[in-house]
Short mmCIF file of C-alpha atoms in Angstrom, two decimals:
data_model
loop_
_atom_site.label_atom_id
_atom_site.label_comp_id
_atom_site.label_asym_id
_atom_site.label_seq_id
_atom_site.Cartn_x
_atom_site.Cartn_y
_atom_site.Cartn_z
CA MET A 1 14.76 149.31 146.98
CA SER A 2 14.63 150.72 150.46
CA HIS A 3 11.92 153.09 151.56
CA GLN A 4 14.51 155.80 152.18
CA SER A 5 15.90 155.83 148.65
CA LEU A 6 12.60 157.02 147.21
CA GLN A 7 12.60 160.23 149.26
CA ARG A 8 14.61 162.99 147.63
CA HIS A 9 16.95 165.07 149.76
CA LEU A 10 18.32 167.01 146.83
CA PRO A 11 16.43 168.90 144.15
CA PRO A 12 14.65 168.36 141.90
CA TYR A 13 12.16 166.86 144.34
CA ARG A 14 9.59 164.11 143.76
CA ALA A 15 6.88 166.79 143.80
CA ASP A 16 8.33 169.95 142.31
CA HIS A 17 7.19 172.96 140.34
CA VAL A 18 8.58 175.10 137.58
CA GLY A 19 8.51 178.48 139.31
CA SER A 20 6.09 181.19 138.31
CA LEU A 21 2.78 181.62 140.13
CA LEU A 22 -0.30 183.69 139.34
CA ARG A 23 0.24 187.31 140.34
CA THR A 24 -2.20 188.24 143.08
CA ASP A 25 -4.62 191.15 142.65
CA ARG A 26 -2.68 193.08 145.24
CA ILE A 27 0.55 192.73 143.23
CA LYS A 28 -1.20 193.73 140.01
CA GLN A 29 -2.72 196.83 141.61
CA ALA A 30 0.59 197.86 143.16
CA ARG A 31 2.47 197.45 139.88
CA LEU A 32 -0.15 199.55 138.12
CA LYS A 33 0.11 202.26 140.77
CA LYS A 34 3.89 202.24 140.46
CA ALA A 35 3.62 202.55 136.65
CA ASN A 36 1.25 205.52 137.12
CA GLY A 37 3.60 207.19 139.59
CA GLU A 38 1.15 206.80 142.50
CA ILE A 39 3.55 204.81 144.71
CA THR A 40 7.35 204.60 144.99
CA ALA A 41 9.61 201.67 144.12
CA GLU A 42 10.10 201.10 147.87
CA GLN A 43 6.33 200.93 148.46
CA LEU A 44 5.94 198.46 145.60
CA ARG A 45 8.75 196.31 147.02
CA GLU A 46 7.03 196.30 150.41
CA VAL A 47 3.83 194.94 148.83
CA GLU A 48 5.86 192.37 146.86
CA ASN A 49 7.62 191.23 150.05
CA GLU A 50 4.31 190.71 151.85
CA GLU A 51 2.68 188.85 148.95
CA ILE A 52 5.77 186.71 148.35
CA THR A 53 5.88 185.80 152.06
CA ARG A 54 2.23 184.74 151.80
CA ILE A 55 2.71 182.52 148.73
CA VAL A 56 5.87 180.97 150.17
CA GLU A 57 3.90 179.95 153.29
CA LYS A 58 1.23 178.51 151.00
CA GLN A 59 3.80 176.43 149.09
CA LYS A 60 5.14 175.02 152.38
CA GLU A 61 1.63 174.27 153.63
CA ILE A 62 0.82 172.31 150.46
CA GLY A 63 3.88 170.09 151.01
CA LEU A 64 6.35 171.38 148.41
CA LYS A 65 10.02 171.19 149.41
CA ALA A 66 11.18 173.81 146.92
CA VAL A 67 9.68 177.29 147.20
CA THR A 68 9.87 180.17 144.72
CA ASP A 69 8.85 183.81 144.86
CA GLY A 70 6.44 183.07 142.01
CA GLU A 71 8.47 185.52 139.88
CA PHE A 72 6.24 188.19 141.47
CA ARG A 73 8.77 190.96 140.85
CA ARG A 74 9.01 190.26 137.12
CA ALA A 75 6.94 191.22 134.12
CA TRP A 76 8.49 188.45 132.00
CA TRP A 77 10.16 185.13 132.70
CA HIS A 78 13.21 186.09 130.63
CA PHE A 79 13.56 189.78 129.66
CA ASP A 80 13.76 191.13 133.25
CA PHE A 81 16.84 189.02 133.85
CA LEU A 82 18.54 189.42 130.48
CA GLU A 83 18.24 193.19 130.20
CA ASN A 84 20.10 193.61 133.47
CA LEU A 85 23.22 191.93 132.09
CA VAL A 86 26.07 194.23 131.07
CA GLY A 87 25.84 194.99 127.33
CA VAL A 88 22.10 194.22 127.02
CA GLU A 89 19.26 196.73 126.61
CA GLY A 90 15.51 196.30 126.69
CA TYR A 91 13.25 198.20 124.29
CA ASP A 92 9.62 198.24 123.19
CA THR A 93 8.71 196.72 119.82
CA GLU A 94 5.81 197.12 117.44
CA THR A 95 4.54 193.57 117.86
CA GLY A 96 4.94 190.94 120.57
CA ILE A 97 5.81 187.25 120.37
CA GLN A 98 3.24 185.24 118.39
CA PHE A 99 1.56 182.37 120.25
CA HIS A 100 -1.18 180.08 119.06
CA LYS A 101 -3.98 182.64 118.44
CA LYS A 102 -2.58 185.20 120.93
CA GLN A 103 0.23 187.72 121.02
CA THR A 104 2.23 189.06 123.97
CA LYS A 105 2.70 192.76 124.55
CA SER A 106 5.62 194.32 122.75
CA HIS A 107 9.06 194.19 124.31
CA SER A 108 12.43 192.88 123.23
CA ILE A 109 16.15 193.01 123.98
CA LYS A 110 19.30 193.80 122.07
CA VAL A 111 22.99 193.25 122.70
CA VAL A 112 24.61 196.67 122.25
CA ASP A 113 28.02 196.11 123.86
CA LYS A 114 30.35 193.36 125.13
CA LEU A 115 28.55 191.03 127.53
CA ASP A 116 29.44 190.74 131.20
CA PHE A 117 27.93 190.16 134.63
CA ASN A 118 28.43 192.87 137.20
CA GLY A 119 25.88 192.39 139.97
CA HIS A 120 22.15 192.02 139.31
CA PRO A 121 18.93 193.21 141.01
CA MET A 122 17.68 189.60 141.14
CA LEU A 123 20.44 188.68 143.61
CA GLU A 124 18.58 190.77 146.22
CA ASP A 125 15.29 189.17 145.14
CA PHE A 126 16.82 185.75 145.77
CA LYS A 127 18.24 186.76 149.15
CA PHE A 128 14.79 187.84 150.29
CA LEU A 129 13.28 184.51 149.19
CA ASN A 130 16.07 182.59 150.89
CA SER A 131 15.52 184.51 154.14
CA ILE A 132 11.90 183.30 154.36
CA ALA A 133 12.40 179.76 152.97
CA SER A 134 13.36 178.43 156.44
CA GLY A 135 13.73 174.67 156.23
CA HIS A 136 12.72 174.60 152.57
CA THR A 137 14.87 174.99 149.47
CA ALA A 138 14.70 178.43 147.84
CA LYS A 139 14.59 177.86 144.10
CA MET A 140 15.75 180.52 141.66
CA THR A 141 14.75 180.55 138.00
CA ILE A 142 16.56 182.47 135.27
CA PRO A 143 16.43 182.19 131.47
CA SER A 144 19.04 179.93 129.90
CA PRO A 145 21.97 181.59 128.06
CA SER A 146 20.41 180.38 124.79
CA MET A 147 17.54 182.81 125.27
CA LEU A 148 19.73 185.89 124.86
CA HIS A 149 20.82 184.65 121.44
CA PHE A 150 17.43 183.23 120.49
CA ARG A 151 15.30 186.19 121.59
CA GLY A 152 17.76 189.07 121.31
CA THR A 153 19.11 191.11 118.43
CA ILE A 154 22.90 191.21 118.40
CA GLU A 155 24.15 194.51 117.06
CA LYS A 156 27.13 194.31 114.71
CA SER A 157 28.83 197.07 116.70
CA ALA A 158 28.86 194.74 119.72
CA TYR A 159 29.82 191.43 118.10
CA GLU A 160 31.00 190.75 114.56
CA ASP A 161 32.17 187.30 115.54
CA GLN A 162 29.71 184.61 116.65
CA ASP A 163 32.35 182.58 118.52
CA GLU A 164 33.33 185.62 120.57
CA PHE A 165 29.67 186.27 121.41
CA PHE A 166 29.07 182.71 122.66
CA HIS A 167 32.34 182.71 124.61
CA ASP A 168 31.38 185.94 126.40
CA LEU A 169 27.83 184.67 126.96
CA ALA A 170 29.14 181.53 128.70
CA GLN A 171 31.52 183.58 130.89
CA THR A 172 28.74 186.03 131.79
CA TYR A 173 26.54 183.16 132.95
CA LYS A 174 29.41 181.49 134.79
CA LYS A 175 29.76 184.70 136.85
CA ALA A 176 25.99 184.90 137.34
CA ILE A 177 25.82 181.30 138.62
CA GLN A 178 28.65 181.96 141.07
CA ALA A 179 26.97 185.19 142.24
CA PHE A 180 23.70 183.35 142.96
CA TYR A 181 25.64 180.64 144.77
CA ASP A 182 27.39 183.28 146.89
CA ALA A 183 23.96 184.74 147.68
CA GLY A 184 22.95 181.32 149.09
CA CYS A 185 21.36 179.69 146.04
CA ARG A 186 21.68 175.89 145.89
CA TYR A 187 18.86 175.20 143.40
CA LEU A 188 18.98 177.11 140.14
CA GLN A 189 16.85 176.49 137.08
CA LEU A 190 17.59 177.61 133.54
CA ASP A 191 14.38 178.17 131.54
CA ASP A 192 14.79 177.50 127.83
CA THR A 193 12.22 177.59 125.03
CA SER A 194 14.68 177.24 122.16
CA TRP A 195 14.76 173.41 122.25
CA ALA A 196 11.02 173.17 121.69
CA TYR A 197 11.42 175.31 118.57
CA LEU A 198 14.13 172.92 117.37
CA CYS A 199 11.52 170.12 117.62
CA SER A 200 9.09 171.88 115.28
CA GLU A 201 9.52 171.81 111.49
CA GLU A 202 7.40 174.95 111.13
CA GLN A 203 9.52 176.86 113.66
CA LYS A 204 12.76 175.63 112.06
CA GLU A 205 11.63 177.16 108.77
CA GLN A 206 11.06 180.48 110.56
CA MET A 207 14.55 180.25 112.09
CA ARG A 208 16.10 179.79 108.66
CA ALA A 209 14.20 182.87 107.52
CA ARG A 210 15.86 184.78 110.42
CA GLY A 211 19.28 183.62 109.24
CA LEU A 212 19.71 180.99 111.99
CA ASN A 213 20.83 177.45 111.23
CA PRO A 214 18.66 175.06 113.30
CA ASP A 215 20.96 172.14 112.43
CA THR A 216 23.96 173.58 114.29
CA LEU A 217 22.16 175.72 116.88
CA GLY A 218 21.50 172.87 119.33
CA GLN A 219 25.22 171.95 119.51
CA LEU A 220 26.15 175.60 119.97
CA TYR A 221 23.62 176.12 122.77
CA ALA A 222 24.65 172.89 124.52
CA LYS A 223 28.34 173.89 124.41
CA THR A 224 27.56 177.36 125.83
CA ILE A 225 25.40 175.98 128.66
CA ASN A 226 28.08 173.40 129.52
CA GLU A 227 30.75 176.11 129.72
CA ALA A 228 28.47 178.23 131.90
CA VAL A 229 27.75 175.45 134.43
CA ALA A 230 31.19 173.78 134.30
CA ASN A 231 32.64 175.11 137.55
CA ARG A 232 29.53 175.15 139.67
CA PRO A 233 30.11 174.16 143.29
CA ASP A 234 29.36 170.52 144.18
CA ASP A 235 26.43 171.40 146.42
CA MET A 236 24.59 173.44 143.80
CA ARG A 237 21.95 171.74 141.69
CA ILE A 238 21.12 173.15 138.26
CA THR A 239 18.09 172.01 136.29
CA MET A 240 16.69 173.07 132.94
CA HIS A 241 13.06 173.60 132.00
CA ILE A 242 12.33 172.88 128.36
CA CYS A 243 9.28 175.03 127.71
CA ARG A 244 6.89 175.05 124.79
CA GLY A 245 5.49 178.52 125.43
CA ASN A 246 2.75 179.26 127.92
CA PHE A 247 1.30 182.75 127.47
CA ARG A 248 -2.26 183.04 128.82
CA SER A 249 -2.88 179.28 128.49
CA THR A 250 -1.74 179.06 124.86
CA TRP A 251 1.39 177.60 123.28
CA ILE A 252 3.95 178.19 120.53
CA SER A 253 5.49 174.94 119.41
CA SER A 254 4.43 171.36 118.74
CA GLY A 255 6.61 168.31 118.18
CA GLY A 256 8.04 165.52 120.36
CA TYR A 257 11.52 165.71 121.93
CA GLU A 258 13.09 163.20 119.50
CA PRO A 259 15.05 165.76 117.38
CA VAL A 260 16.89 167.19 120.42
CA ALA A 261 16.79 164.29 122.90
CA GLU A 262 20.29 163.02 122.21
CA ILE A 263 21.96 166.46 122.51
CA LEU A 264 19.92 167.33 125.61
CA PHE A 265 20.06 164.15 127.65
CA GLU A 266 23.54 163.01 126.65
CA GLY A 267 25.15 166.36 126.00
CA VAL A 268 23.88 169.04 128.40
CA ASN A 269 25.52 168.73 131.82
CA VAL A 270 22.73 169.80 134.13
CA ASP A 271 21.34 167.77 137.05
CA GLY A 272 17.79 167.48 135.78
CA PHE A 273 15.29 168.39 133.08
CA PHE A 274 11.74 169.62 133.55
CA LEU A 275 9.85 168.35 130.50
CA GLU A 276 6.39 169.33 129.29
CA TYR A 277 4.22 166.25 128.91
CA ASP A 278 0.73 167.65 129.50
CA SER A 279 -0.63 167.12 125.98
CA GLU A 280 -0.18 165.11 122.79
CA ARG A 281 1.89 167.98 121.39
CA ALA A 282 4.86 166.85 123.46
CA GLY A 283 4.91 163.36 121.92
CA GLY A 284 5.68 160.10 123.74
CA PHE A 285 8.33 159.02 126.25
CA GLU A 286 10.56 157.22 123.70
CA PRO A 287 13.10 160.10 123.55
CA LEU A 288 13.88 159.36 127.22
CA ARG A 289 15.83 156.32 126.01
CA PHE A 290 18.76 158.75 125.57
CA VAL A 291 18.94 159.25 129.34
CA ASN A 292 22.06 157.22 130.10
CA ARG A 293 23.31 159.01 133.23
CA SER A 294 22.07 157.47 136.46
CA ASN A 295 22.42 160.82 138.25
CA LEU A 296 20.19 162.73 135.81
CA SER A 297 16.69 163.55 137.08
CA ILE A 298 13.74 163.80 134.72
CA VAL A 299 10.79 165.80 136.02
CA LEU A 300 7.66 164.80 134.13
CA GLY A 301 5.38 167.77 133.53
CA LEU A 302 2.24 165.64 133.39
CA ILE A 303 -0.02 168.09 135.23
CA THR A 304 -1.15 171.09 133.20
CA SER A 305 -0.89 174.63 134.55
CA LYS A 306 -3.06 175.95 131.72
CA PHE A 307 -6.47 174.90 133.06
CA GLY A 308 -8.00 174.40 136.48
CA GLU A 309 -9.51 170.95 136.01
CA LEU A 310 -7.62 168.29 137.98
CA GLU A 311 -6.16 165.32 136.11
CA ASN A 312 -7.22 161.77 136.90
CA LYS A 313 -4.69 160.40 139.43
CA ASP A 314 -4.68 156.88 137.98
CA GLU A 315 -4.06 158.23 134.51
CA ILE A 316 -1.05 160.24 135.75
CA LYS A 317 0.30 157.19 137.60
CA ARG A 318 -0.11 155.12 134.44
CA ARG A 319 1.94 157.69 132.49
CA ILE A 320 4.68 157.77 135.15
CA ASP A 321 4.77 153.97 134.86
CA GLU A 322 5.08 154.28 131.06
CA ALA A 323 7.98 156.73 131.42
CA SER A 324 9.69 154.35 133.87
CA ARG A 325 10.15 151.86 131.01
CA PHE A 326 12.76 154.27 129.63
CA VAL A 327 14.14 155.86 132.82
CA ASP A 328 14.43 154.28 136.27
CA LEU A 329 11.56 155.35 138.53
CA ASN A 330 14.16 156.54 141.03
CA GLN A 331 15.27 159.22 138.53
CA LEU A 332 11.75 160.47 137.85
CA CYS A 333 9.83 163.30 139.54
CA LEU A 334 6.50 165.02 138.92
CA SER A 335 5.52 168.65 138.34
CA PRO A 336 3.19 170.87 136.35
CA GLN A 337 4.44 171.22 132.75
CA CYS A 338 5.18 174.93 133.15
CA GLY A 339 4.77 177.80 135.54
CA PHE A 340 1.37 179.42 136.08
CA ALA A 341 2.39 182.84 134.81
CA SER A 342 5.28 183.06 132.36
CA THR A 343 4.32 186.71 132.00
CA GLU A 344 2.61 188.82 134.63
CA GLU A 345 -0.78 188.34 132.89
CA GLY A 346 -0.88 184.70 134.00
CA ASN A 347 -2.79 181.65 132.83
CA LEU A 348 -6.56 181.32 132.71
CA LEU A 349 -7.25 179.68 136.04
CA THR A 350 -7.90 180.96 139.56
CA GLU A 351 -5.44 181.11 142.45
CA ASP A 352 -7.41 178.42 144.30
CA GLU A 353 -7.22 176.18 141.23
CA GLN A 354 -3.46 176.78 141.07
CA TRP A 355 -2.95 175.65 144.69
CA ALA A 356 -5.21 172.64 144.08
CA LYS A 357 -3.01 171.68 141.11
CA LEU A 358 0.17 171.88 143.19
CA ARG A 359 -1.43 169.91 146.02
CA HIS A 360 -2.44 167.32 143.40
CA VAL A 361 1.24 167.01 142.33
CA VAL A 362 2.31 166.48 145.97
CA GLU A 363 -0.40 163.87 146.65
CA ILE A 364 0.34 161.85 143.50
CA ALA A 365 4.09 161.95 144.17
CA GLU A 366 3.56 160.75 147.74
CA GLU A 367 1.54 157.81 146.45
CA VAL A 368 4.00 156.86 143.68
CA TRP A 369 7.29 157.29 145.60
CA LYS A 370 6.15 156.20 149.03
#
């Protein structure tokens, strides 16, 4: 294998990252002031622009090829996007989403009318990121279509018929993908927690209690995602991050990828998967045997974003080697298992520790794919 073939010119990159970064104190203060009516939306955006410019420079300096805005303008990784779709409304709830020993603050979404995509505030957010990426790839992250169904309440007045709902959902996302492409986006990631729930017996029980059928849900979600990404332009790369929950360094679901591996790797037509592999809860690499497409990238989330302590390099290399028994090394990449701040509260590590983690990913990748 030639030296050249191990360098990646298209995303996902050998050293990549999921997207969200710890909100800086300056961002947190500004958001608080905005909430209290002490500064305007324009003043908040000015602070966000400055802080995003700073963290983008930092990502470049560390050696990452893909840069994100750290999701600095969002409160959540999913709701901020979903509630700006036509037909969707956000509202506050009595309780948040239950994680292992912690709960998020209360917010949810409901589908109150027919779904559609008609412009979106995040298109401007992406354009700003793209304008400062210069020479690097601006990466955009949005929740997968599955998340609207999985996390939202669908009012009967909007959709009586499930097939009609999923058809409209796919079309809405198809328009969204095209709109991001038109705004200059060539690297889009769909974040999806539903698959991890489908790997957990305990969570499947809870789904049944909610009236969902976990046995058919995976097929339904795969079909919807495939419809949404079907006509994407040739020079746009779409990846999916399979997340197990990451609120303030805790988690929601346990269970290896075996129950969904076949549907995901053989049936979902994206260019790559970001998989969480930072703890025993994710299981082994055996499910990767279902990766039969030579053009599918698998990004191994072997570095944890939950804690500041750096992993042993040799141990990470050993695990990459293990994974390469199931998937060609040329199809593998490395990243943290999740973002550093799925919600604006962020994980329990410092900003310096976060940058050290990302530098660690770059260094290990350079040594493995030299």
